[in-house]
PDB file of C-alpha atoms in Angstrom:
ATOM      1  CA  UNK Q  30     122.834 -53.192  65.421  1.00  0.00           C
ATOM      2  CA  UNK Q  31     123.639 -50.070  67.491  1.00  0.00           C
ATOM      3  CA  UNK Q  32     124.007 -52.228  70.570  1.00  0.00           C
ATOM      4  CA  UNK Q  33     126.735 -54.319  68.894  1.00  0.00           C
ATOM      5  CA  UNK Q  34     128.669 -51.193  67.853  1.00  0.00           C
ATOM      6  CA  UNK Q  35     128.547 -49.815  71.379  1.00  0.00           C
ATOM      7  CA  UNK Q  36     129.806 -53.131  72.768  1.00  0.00           C
ATOM      8  CA  UNK Q  37     132.773 -53.033  70.368  1.00  0.00           C
ATOM      9  CA  UNK Q  38     133.682 -49.536  71.475  1.00  0.00           C
ATOM     10  CA  UNK Q  39     133.371 -50.521  75.120  1.00  0.00           C
ATOM     11  CA  UNK Q  40     135.577 -53.604  74.665  1.00  0.00           C
ATOM     12  CA  UNK Q  41     138.292 -51.457  73.018  1.00  0.00           C
ATOM     13  CA  UNK Q  42     138.278 -49.082  75.962  1.00  0.00           C
ATOM     14  CA  UNK Q  43     138.545 -52.018  78.349  1.00  0.00           C
ATOM     15  CA  UNK Q  44     141.689 -53.269  76.538  1.00  0.00           C
ATOM     16  CA  UNK Q  45     144.293 -50.454  76.474  1.00  0.00           C
ATOM     17  CA  UNK Q  46     146.951 -53.024  75.663  1.00  0.00           C
ATOM     18  CA  UNK Q  47     145.669 -52.880  72.088  1.00  0.00           C
ATOM     19  CA  UNK Q  48     147.052 -49.333  71.905  1.00  0.00           C
ATOM     20  CA  UNK Q  49     150.150 -49.766  74.081  1.00  0.00           C
ATOM     21  CA  UNK Q  50     151.712 -52.685  72.202  1.00  0.00           C
ATOM     22  CA  UNK Q  51     151.816 -50.954  68.771  1.00  0.00           C
ATOM     23  CA  UNK Q  52     153.268 -47.818  70.402  1.00  0.00           C
ATOM     24  CA  UNK Q  53     156.001 -49.808  72.097  1.00  0.00           C
ATOM     25  CA  UNK Q  54     156.828 -51.664  68.909  1.00  0.00           C
ATOM     26  CA  UNK Q  55     157.082 -48.396  66.991  1.00  0.00           C
ATOM     27  CA  UNK Q  56     159.254 -46.851  69.704  1.00  0.00           C
ATOM     28  CA  UNK Q  57     161.668 -49.779  69.796  1.00  0.00           C
ATOM     29  CA  UNK Q  58     161.847 -49.793  66.001  1.00  0.00           C
ATOM     30  CA  UNK Q  59     162.749 -46.091  65.950  1.00  0.00           C
ATOM     31  CA  UNK Q  60     165.382 -46.554  68.645  1.00  0.00           C
ATOM     32  CA  UNK Q  61     167.059 -49.583  67.109  1.00  0.00           C
ATOM     33  CA  UNK Q  62     170.809 -49.026  66.948  1.00  0.00           C
ATOM     34  CA  UNK Q  63     170.631 -45.780  68.901  1.00  0.00           C
ATOM     35  CA  UNK Q  64     174.256 -45.596  69.982  1.00  0.00           C
ATOM     36  CA  UNK Q  65     177.330 -46.964  68.179  1.00  0.00           C
ATOM     37  CA  UNK Q  66     180.230 -47.012  70.663  1.00  0.00           C
ATOM     38  CA  UNK Q  67     183.564 -48.211  69.226  1.00  0.00           C
ATOM     39  CA  UNK Q  68     186.860 -48.282  71.126  1.00  0.00           C
ATOM     40  CA  UNK Q  69     190.186 -49.306  69.629  1.00  0.00           C
ATOM     41  CA  UNK Q  70     193.865 -49.561  70.536  1.00  0.00           C
ATOM     42  CA  UNK Q  71     196.150 -49.008  67.546  1.00  0.00           C
ATOM     43  CA  UNK Q  72     199.804 -50.083  67.808  1.00  0.00           C
ATOM     44  CA  UNK Q  73     202.151 -48.421  65.306  1.00  0.00           C
ATOM     45  CA  UNK Q  74     205.315 -49.665  67.061  1.00  0.00           C
ATOM     46  CA  UNK Q  75     206.320 -50.808  70.559  1.00  0.00           C
ATOM     47  CA  UNK Q  76     206.754 -47.132  71.473  1.00  0.00           C
ATOM     48  CA  UNK Q  77     203.992 -45.489  69.505  1.00  0.00           C
ATOM     49  CA  UNK Q  78     200.229 -45.842  69.106  1.00  0.00           C
ATOM     50  CA  UNK Q  79     196.849 -44.343  69.926  1.00  0.00           C
ATOM     51  CA  UNK Q  80     193.590 -45.001  71.728  1.00  0.00           C
ATOM     52  CA  UNK Q  81     190.657 -44.262  69.446  1.00  0.00           C
ATOM     53  CA  UNK Q  82     187.041 -43.812  70.442  1.00  0.00           C
ATOM     54  CA  UNK Q  83     184.260 -43.350  67.905  1.00  0.00           C
ATOM     55  CA  UNK Q  84     180.736 -42.566  69.076  1.00  0.00           C
ATOM     56  CA  UNK Q  85     177.735 -42.100  66.816  1.00  0.00           C
ATOM     57  CA  UNK Q  86     174.210 -41.451  68.068  1.00  0.00           C
ATOM     58  CA  UNK Q  87     171.219 -41.933  65.807  1.00  0.00           C
ATOM     59  CA  UNK Q  88     169.128 -38.892  64.955  1.00  0.00           C
ATOM     60  CA  UNK Q  89     166.065 -40.415  66.639  1.00  0.00           C
ATOM     61  CA  UNK Q  90     167.780 -40.543  70.037  1.00  0.00           C
ATOM     62  CA  UNK Q  91     169.668 -37.265  69.687  1.00  0.00           C
ATOM     63  CA  UNK Q  92     166.447 -35.419  68.880  1.00  0.00           C
ATOM     64  CA  UNK Q  93     164.847 -36.736  72.072  1.00  0.00           C
ATOM     65  CA  UNK Q  94     167.419 -35.111  74.352  1.00  0.00           C
ATOM     66  CA  UNK Q  95     170.067 -32.968  72.657  1.00  0.00           C
ATOM     67  CA  UNK Q  96     171.171 -31.371  75.927  1.00  0.00           C
ATOM     68  CA  UNK Q  97     172.173 -34.785  77.358  1.00  0.00           C
ATOM     69  CA  UNK Q  98     174.088 -35.645  74.189  1.00  0.00           C
ATOM     70  CA  UNK Q  99     175.910 -32.310  74.231  1.00  0.00           C
ATOM     71  CA  UNK Q 100     176.778 -32.684  77.914  1.00  0.00           C
ATOM     72  CA  UNK Q 101     178.155 -36.198  77.342  1.00  0.00           C
ATOM     73  CA  UNK Q 102     180.287 -35.112  74.365  1.00  0.00           C
ATOM     74  CA  UNK Q 103     181.630 -32.133  76.335  1.00  0.00           C
ATOM     75  CA  UNK Q 104     182.647 -34.462  79.175  1.00  0.00           C
ATOM     76  CA  UNK Q 105     184.489 -36.747  76.737  1.00  0.00           C
ATOM     77  CA  UNK Q 106     186.270 -33.759  75.181  1.00  0.00           C
ATOM     78  CA  UNK Q 107     187.439 -32.488  78.569  1.00  0.00           C
ATOM     79  CA  UNK Q 108     188.895 -35.875  79.556  1.00  0.00           C
ATOM     80  CA  UNK Q 109     190.566 -36.311  76.155  1.00  0.00           C
ATOM     81  CA  UNK Q 110     192.230 -32.887  76.302  1.00  0.00           C
ATOM     82  CA  UNK Q 111     193.571 -33.617  79.801  1.00  0.00           C
ATOM     83  CA  UNK Q 112     195.353 -36.647  78.314  1.00  0.00           C
ATOM     84  CA  UNK Q 113     196.688 -34.584  75.377  1.00  0.00           C
ATOM     85  CA  UNK Q 114     194.278 -36.182  72.954  1.00  0.00           C
ATOM     86  CA  UNK Q 115     192.604 -34.843  69.835  1.00  0.00           C
ATOM     87  CA  UNK Q 116     188.839 -34.566  69.388  1.00  0.00           C
ATOM     88  CA  UNK Q 117     186.947 -34.270  66.121  1.00  0.00           C
ATOM     89  CA  UNK Q 118     183.271 -33.326  66.136  1.00  0.00           C
ATOM     90  CA  UNK Q 119     182.030 -34.864  62.928  1.00  0.00           C
ATOM     91  CA  UNK Q 120     178.511 -33.633  63.719  1.00  0.00           C
ATOM     92  CA  UNK Q 121     176.283 -32.968  66.714  1.00  0.00           C
ATOM     93  CA  UNK Q 122     175.648 -36.757  66.845  1.00  0.00           C
ATOM     94  CA  UNK Q 123     179.139 -38.069  66.044  1.00  0.00           C
ATOM     95  CA  UNK Q 124     182.465 -37.755  67.850  1.00  0.00           C
ATOM     96  CA  UNK Q 125     185.974 -39.174  67.247  1.00  0.00           C
ATOM     97  CA  UNK Q 126     188.690 -39.123  69.929  1.00  0.00           C
ATOM     98  CA  UNK Q 127     192.378 -39.918  69.356  1.00  0.00           C
ATOM     99  CA  UNK Q 128     194.701 -40.198  72.393  1.00  0.00           C
ATOM    100  CA  UNK Q 129     198.382 -40.959  71.652  1.00  0.00           C
ATOM    101  CA  UNK Q 130     200.668 -43.088  73.834  1.00  0.00           C
ATOM    102  CA  UNK Q 131     204.444 -43.635  73.678  1.00  0.00           C
ATOM    103  CA  UNK Q 132     204.910 -46.812  75.739  1.00  0.00           C
ATOM    104  CA  UNK Q 133     202.953 -49.601  77.395  1.00  0.00           C
ATOM    105  CA  UNK Q 134     202.760 -47.864  80.789  1.00  0.00           C
ATOM    106  CA  UNK Q 135     201.366 -44.722  79.206  1.00  0.00           C
ATOM    107  CA  UNK Q 136     198.818 -46.796  77.276  1.00  0.00           C
ATOM    108  CA  UNK Q 137     197.524 -48.432  80.459  1.00  0.00           C
ATOM    109  CA  UNK Q 138     197.485 -45.198  82.460  1.00  0.00           C
ATOM    110  CA  UNK Q 139     195.678 -43.193  79.788  1.00  0.00           C
ATOM    111  CA  UNK Q 140     193.214 -45.957  78.957  1.00  0.00           C
ATOM    112  CA  UNK Q 141     192.197 -46.456  82.588  1.00  0.00           C
ATOM    113  CA  UNK Q 142     191.972 -42.718  83.251  1.00  0.00           C
ATOM    114  CA  UNK Q 143     189.881 -42.064  80.167  1.00  0.00           C
ATOM    115  CA  UNK Q 144     187.428 -44.959  80.323  1.00  0.00           C
ATOM    116  CA  UNK Q 145     186.976 -45.650  84.016  1.00  0.00           C
ATOM    117  CA  UNK Q 146     183.595 -44.280  85.009  1.00  0.00           C
ATOM    118  CA  UNK Q 147     182.709 -43.266  81.461  1.00  0.00           C
ATOM    119  CA  UNK Q 148     179.132 -42.046  81.627  1.00  0.00           C
ATOM    120  CA  UNK Q 149     176.887 -42.321  78.609  1.00  0.00           C
ATOM    121  CA  UNK Q 150     173.966 -39.970  78.013  1.00  0.00           C
ATOM    122  CA  UNK Q 151     170.682 -40.796  79.728  1.00  0.00           C
ATOM    123  CA  UNK Q 152     167.991 -41.573  77.218  1.00  0.00           C
ATOM    124  CA  UNK Q 153     164.356 -40.609  77.868  1.00  0.00           C
ATOM    125  CA  UNK Q 154     162.457 -42.829  80.269  1.00  0.00           C
ATOM    126  CA  UNK Q 155     160.566 -44.294  77.333  1.00  0.00           C
ATOM    127  CA  UNK Q 156     163.680 -46.170  76.242  1.00  0.00           C
ATOM    128  CA  UNK Q 157     166.500 -47.244  78.549  1.00  0.00           C
ATOM    129  CA  UNK Q 158     169.276 -45.648  80.578  1.00  0.00           C
ATOM    130  CA  UNK Q 159     172.737 -45.992  79.127  1.00  0.00           C
ATOM    131  CA  UNK Q 160     174.537 -46.203  82.438  1.00  0.00           C
ATOM    132  CA  UNK Q 161     178.143 -46.064  83.570  1.00  0.00           C
ATOM    133  CA  UNK Q 162     180.705 -48.094  81.642  1.00  0.00           C
ATOM    134  CA  UNK Q 163     183.690 -49.140  83.779  1.00  0.00           C
ATOM    135  CA  UNK Q 164     186.836 -50.688  82.314  1.00  0.00           C
ATOM    136  CA  UNK Q 165     190.237 -51.680  83.643  1.00  0.00           C
ATOM    137  CA  UNK Q 166     193.297 -52.633  81.571  1.00  0.00           C
ATOM    138  CA  UNK Q 167     196.566 -54.251  82.615  1.00  0.00           C
ATOM    139  CA  UNK Q 168     199.519 -54.927  80.302  1.00  0.00           C
ATOM    140  CA  UNK Q 169     202.740 -56.933  80.601  1.00  0.00           C
ATOM    141  CA  UNK Q 170     205.577 -56.414  78.126  1.00  0.00           C
ATOM    142  CA  UNK Q 171     208.408 -58.856  77.383  1.00  0.00           C
ATOM    143  CA  UNK Q 172     211.463 -58.223  75.209  1.00  0.00           C
ATOM    144  CA  UNK Q 173     212.811 -61.004  72.967  1.00  0.00           C
ATOM    145  CA  UNK Q 174     215.660 -58.971  71.416  1.00  0.00           C
ATOM    146  CA  UNK Q 175     214.190 -58.682  67.912  1.00  0.00           C
ATOM    147  CA  UNK Q 176     210.548 -58.655  69.020  1.00  0.00           C
ATOM    148  CA  UNK Q 177     208.416 -57.381  71.855  1.00  0.00           C
ATOM    149  CA  UNK Q 178     205.456 -59.236  73.312  1.00  0.00           C
ATOM    150  CA  UNK Q 179     202.589 -57.196  74.746  1.00  0.00           C
ATOM    151  CA  UNK Q 180     200.138 -59.247  76.777  1.00  0.00           C
ATOM    152  CA  UNK Q 181     197.088 -57.337  77.938  1.00  0.00           C
ATOM    153  CA  UNK Q 182     194.087 -58.167  80.045  1.00  0.00           C
ATOM    154  CA  UNK Q 183     190.978 -56.024  79.784  1.00  0.00           C
ATOM    155  CA  UNK Q 184     187.807 -56.095  81.871  1.00  0.00           C
ATOM    156  CA  UNK Q 185     184.795 -54.062  80.824  1.00  0.00           C
ATOM    157  CA  UNK Q 186     181.899 -54.048  83.278  1.00  0.00           C
ATOM    158  CA  UNK Q 187     178.611 -53.541  81.438  1.00  0.00           C
ATOM    159  CA  UNK Q 188     176.311 -54.939  84.110  1.00  0.00           C
ATOM    160  CA  UNK Q 189     174.738 -51.509  84.498  1.00  0.00           C
ATOM    161  CA  UNK Q 190     173.453 -51.867  80.942  1.00  0.00           C
ATOM    162  CA  UNK Q 191     170.805 -54.416  81.869  1.00  0.00           C
ATOM    163  CA  UNK Q 192     167.930 -55.688  79.775  1.00  0.00           C
ATOM    164  CA  UNK Q 193     165.100 -54.077  81.660  1.00  0.00           C
ATOM    165  CA  UNK Q 194     163.865 -50.712  82.779  1.00  0.00           C
ATOM    166  CA  UNK Q 195     163.096 -50.758  86.515  1.00  0.00           C
ATOM    167  CA  UNK Q 196     161.056 -47.595  86.296  1.00  0.00           C
ATOM    168  CA  UNK Q 197     158.685 -48.803  83.600  1.00  0.00           C
ATOM    169  CA  UNK Q 198     158.900 -52.539  84.403  1.00  0.00           C
ATOM    170  CA  UNK Q 199     159.227 -53.237  80.697  1.00  0.00           C
ATOM    171  CA  UNK Q 200     161.813 -55.615  79.312  1.00  0.00           C
ATOM    172  CA  UNK Q 201     163.969 -53.957  76.653  1.00  0.00           C
ATOM    173  CA  UNK Q 202     166.733 -55.578  74.648  1.00  0.00           C
ATOM    174  CA  UNK Q 203     169.753 -53.329  75.245  1.00  0.00           C
ATOM    175  CA  UNK Q 204     171.667 -55.043  72.435  1.00  0.00           C
ATOM    176  CA  UNK Q 205     169.280 -53.426  69.947  1.00  0.00           C
ATOM    177  CA  UNK Q 206     169.869 -49.964  71.456  1.00  0.00           C
ATOM    178  CA  UNK Q 207     173.650 -49.991  71.935  1.00  0.00           C
ATOM    179  CA  UNK Q 208     176.312 -51.410  69.635  1.00  0.00           C
ATOM    180  CA  UNK Q 209     179.569 -51.707  71.628  1.00  0.00           C
ATOM    181  CA  UNK Q 210     182.818 -52.957  70.097  1.00  0.00           C
ATOM    182  CA  UNK Q 211     186.476 -53.090  71.101  1.00  0.00           C
ATOM    183  CA  UNK Q 212     189.309 -53.657  68.645  1.00  0.00           C
ATOM    184  CA  UNK Q 213     193.087 -54.017  68.530  1.00  0.00           C
ATOM    185  CA  UNK Q 214     195.131 -53.113  65.443  1.00  0.00           C
ATOM    186  CA  UNK Q 215     198.772 -54.108  65.003  1.00  0.00           C
ATOM    187  CA  UNK Q 216     201.192 -53.715  62.083  1.00  0.00           C
ATOM    188  CA  UNK Q 217     202.361 -57.262  62.708  1.00  0.00           C
ATOM    189  CA  UNK Q 218     200.667 -59.999  64.800  1.00  0.00           C
ATOM    190  CA  UNK Q 219     197.721 -59.825  67.217  1.00  0.00           C
ATOM    191  CA  UNK Q 220     196.213 -62.963  68.732  1.00  0.00           C
ATOM    192  CA  UNK Q 221     193.382 -63.464  71.212  1.00  0.00           C
ATOM    193  CA  UNK Q 222     193.241 -66.030  73.999  1.00  0.00           C
ATOM    194  CA  UNK Q 223     190.351 -68.478  74.266  1.00  0.00           C
ATOM    195  CA  UNK Q 224     188.979 -69.787  77.533  1.00  0.00           C
ATOM    196  CA  UNK Q 225     186.148 -69.814  80.008  1.00  0.00           C
ATOM    197  CA  UNK Q 226     184.591 -66.384  80.602  1.00  0.00           C
ATOM    198  CA  UNK Q 227     186.755 -64.868  77.846  1.00  0.00           C
ATOM    199  CA  UNK Q 228     185.094 -63.007  75.010  1.00  0.00           C
ATOM    200  CA  UNK Q 229     185.670 -64.466  71.533  1.00  0.00           C
ATOM    201  CA  UNK Q 230     186.463 -61.953  68.775  1.00  0.00           C
ATOM    202  CA  UNK Q 231     183.993 -61.618  65.924  1.00  0.00           C
ATOM    203  CA  UNK Q 232     186.897 -60.757  63.607  1.00  0.00           C
ATOM    204  CA  UNK Q 233     190.262 -62.465  63.970  1.00  0.00           C
ATOM    205  CA  UNK Q 234     192.977 -61.640  61.454  1.00  0.00           C
ATOM    206  CA  UNK Q 235     196.785 -61.523  61.993  1.00  0.00           C
ATOM    207  CA  UNK Q 236     196.796 -57.748  62.502  1.00  0.00           C
ATOM    208  CA  UNK Q 237     193.257 -56.959  63.631  1.00  0.00           C
ATOM    209  CA  UNK Q 238     190.947 -58.246  66.362  1.00  0.00           C
ATOM    210  CA  UNK Q 239     187.380 -57.056  66.995  1.00  0.00           C
ATOM    211  CA  UNK Q 240     185.166 -58.049  69.919  1.00  0.00           C
ATOM    212  CA  UNK Q 241     181.422 -57.436  70.198  1.00  0.00           C
ATOM    213  CA  UNK Q 242     180.824 -56.383  73.800  1.00  0.00           C
ATOM    214  CA  UNK Q 243     177.786 -57.786  75.614  1.00  0.00           C
ATOM    215  CA  UNK Q 244     175.633 -55.403  77.718  1.00  0.00           C
ATOM    216  CA  UNK Q 245     174.579 -56.684  81.135  1.00  0.00           C
ATOM    217  CA  UNK Q 246     177.799 -58.694  81.594  1.00  0.00           C
ATOM    218  CA  UNK Q 247     181.432 -58.388  82.632  1.00  0.00           C
ATOM    219  CA  UNK Q 248     183.356 -58.656  79.365  1.00  0.00           C
ATOM    220  CA  UNK Q 249     186.890 -60.017  79.762  1.00  0.00           C
ATOM    221  CA  UNK Q 250     189.411 -59.905  76.937  1.00  0.00           C
ATOM    222  CA  UNK Q 251     192.920 -61.366  76.854  1.00  0.00           C
ATOM    223  CA  UNK Q 252     195.189 -60.938  73.866  1.00  0.00           C
ATOM    224  CA  UNK Q 253     198.836 -60.731  72.870  1.00  0.00           C
ATOM    225  CA  UNK Q 254     200.371 -58.318  70.372  1.00  0.00           C
ATOM    226  CA  UNK Q 255     203.784 -59.082  68.847  1.00  0.00           C
ATOM    227  CA  UNK Q 256     205.728 -56.129  67.489  1.00  0.00           C
ATOM    228  CA  UNK Q 257     209.198 -55.864  65.911  1.00  0.00           C
ATOM    229  CA  UNK Q 258     211.669 -54.070  68.201  1.00  0.00           C
ATOM    230  CA  UNK Q 259     213.465 -51.220  66.372  1.00  0.00           C
ATOM    231  CA  UNK Q 260     216.240 -51.150  68.973  1.00  0.00           C
ATOM    232  CA  UNK Q 261     216.768 -54.906  68.838  1.00  0.00           C
ATOM    233  CA  UNK Q 262     216.737 -55.023  65.052  1.00  0.00           C
ATOM    234  CA  UNK Q 263     219.090 -52.030  64.874  1.00  0.00           C
ATOM    235  CA  UNK Q 264     221.517 -53.654  67.324  1.00  0.00           C
ATOM    236  CA  UNK Q 265     221.428 -56.918  65.335  1.00  0.00           C
ATOM    237  CA  UNK Q 266     222.224 -55.052  62.082  1.00  0.00           C
ATOM    238  CA  UNK Q 267     225.163 -53.253  63.724  1.00  0.00           C
ATOM    239  CA  UNK Q 268     226.571 -56.548  65.043  1.00  0.00           C
ATOM    240  CA  UNK Q 269     226.269 -58.189  61.615  1.00  0.00           C
ATOM    241  CA  UNK Q 270     228.020 -55.228  59.945  1.00  0.00           C
ATOM    242  CA  UNK Q 271     230.830 -55.291  62.513  1.00  0.00           C
ATOM    243  CA  UNK Q 272     231.400 -59.035  61.983  1.00  0.00           C
ATOM    244  CA  UNK Q 273     231.316 -58.596  58.196  1.00  0.00           C
ATOM    245  CA  UNK Q 274     233.811 -55.730  58.394  1.00  0.00           C
ATOM    246  CA  UNK Q 275     236.132 -57.764  60.616  1.00  0.00           C
ATOM    247  CA  UNK Q 276     236.006 -60.687  58.167  1.00  0.00           C
ATOM    248  CA  UNK Q 277     236.708 -58.472  55.160  1.00  0.00           C
ATOM    249  CA  UNK Q 278     239.735 -56.955  56.890  1.00  0.00           C
ATOM    250  CA  UNK Q 279     241.247 -60.019  58.555  1.00  0.00           C
ATOM    251  CA  UNK Q 280     239.787 -62.827  56.375  1.00  0.00           C
ATOM    252  CA  UNK Q 281     238.468 -64.712  59.380  1.00  0.00           C
ATOM    253  CA  UNK Q 282     235.656 -64.322  61.945  1.00  0.00           C
ATOM    254  CA  UNK Q 283     236.345 -63.007  65.450  1.00  0.00           C
ATOM    255  CA  UNK Q 284     237.427 -65.814  67.815  1.00  0.00           C
ATOM    256  CA  UNK Q 285     238.371 -68.116  64.930  1.00  0.00           C
ATOM    257  CA  UNK Q 286     242.034 -68.773  64.137  1.00  0.00           C
ATOM    258  CA  UNK Q 287     242.972 -67.759  60.597  1.00  0.00           C
ATOM    259  CA  UNK Q 288     243.677 -70.579  58.167  1.00  0.00           C
ATOM    260  CA  UNK Q 289     247.293 -70.988  57.129  1.00  0.00           C
TER     261      UNK Q 289
END
């Protein structure tokens, strides 16, 4: 009887995997949804809008390394202030950034300056490293008198956010640790392009598009935003009023001979 008990104890010591697997499962469960990273471009008009970034870190990750979280948030604040943006610290784990733009060129310049080389906090070696996020936006604007067409192309390189930890040689699903989204809001019409290697939005409504970004890949987004042109509409109203006034005064339209 004693011999069997000793053998059981010996076999448990010879199989440390029996202890490691439950620990890993608990760790991954605690770290699920560690970082929520949302980026949006909000168009109010062809000449007005804002770039919004919302970051929320779960308590479980923030408690593991608060100094890294604080350093990351401070870096984001510094870059936002340089671009004349506003920063709201909701809590020590949540941050909201709002960067205004006044035209398409300013949107592209500020977006690329703010997000290129954006470094996320480094999580403890027991989880995974949230590495550098690189993005590049280009935008082409066309004027159709009453409307303006904004066609933008966005590439977000998330290959650094792989699915494995080289240090620990353990495969970890980054999608469960980081929730990354990009969205476009328009007061009128926003439409995404479909095609090979293009990301498909998870939400597609006339004025709102949302894409779920995929870690470990290059995410490419192409979309068009149609906006009413205040200058074009104003000019059209003035022309109509001038023609109406001419008709009321002379009883015929300009360029048309009056009836006898």
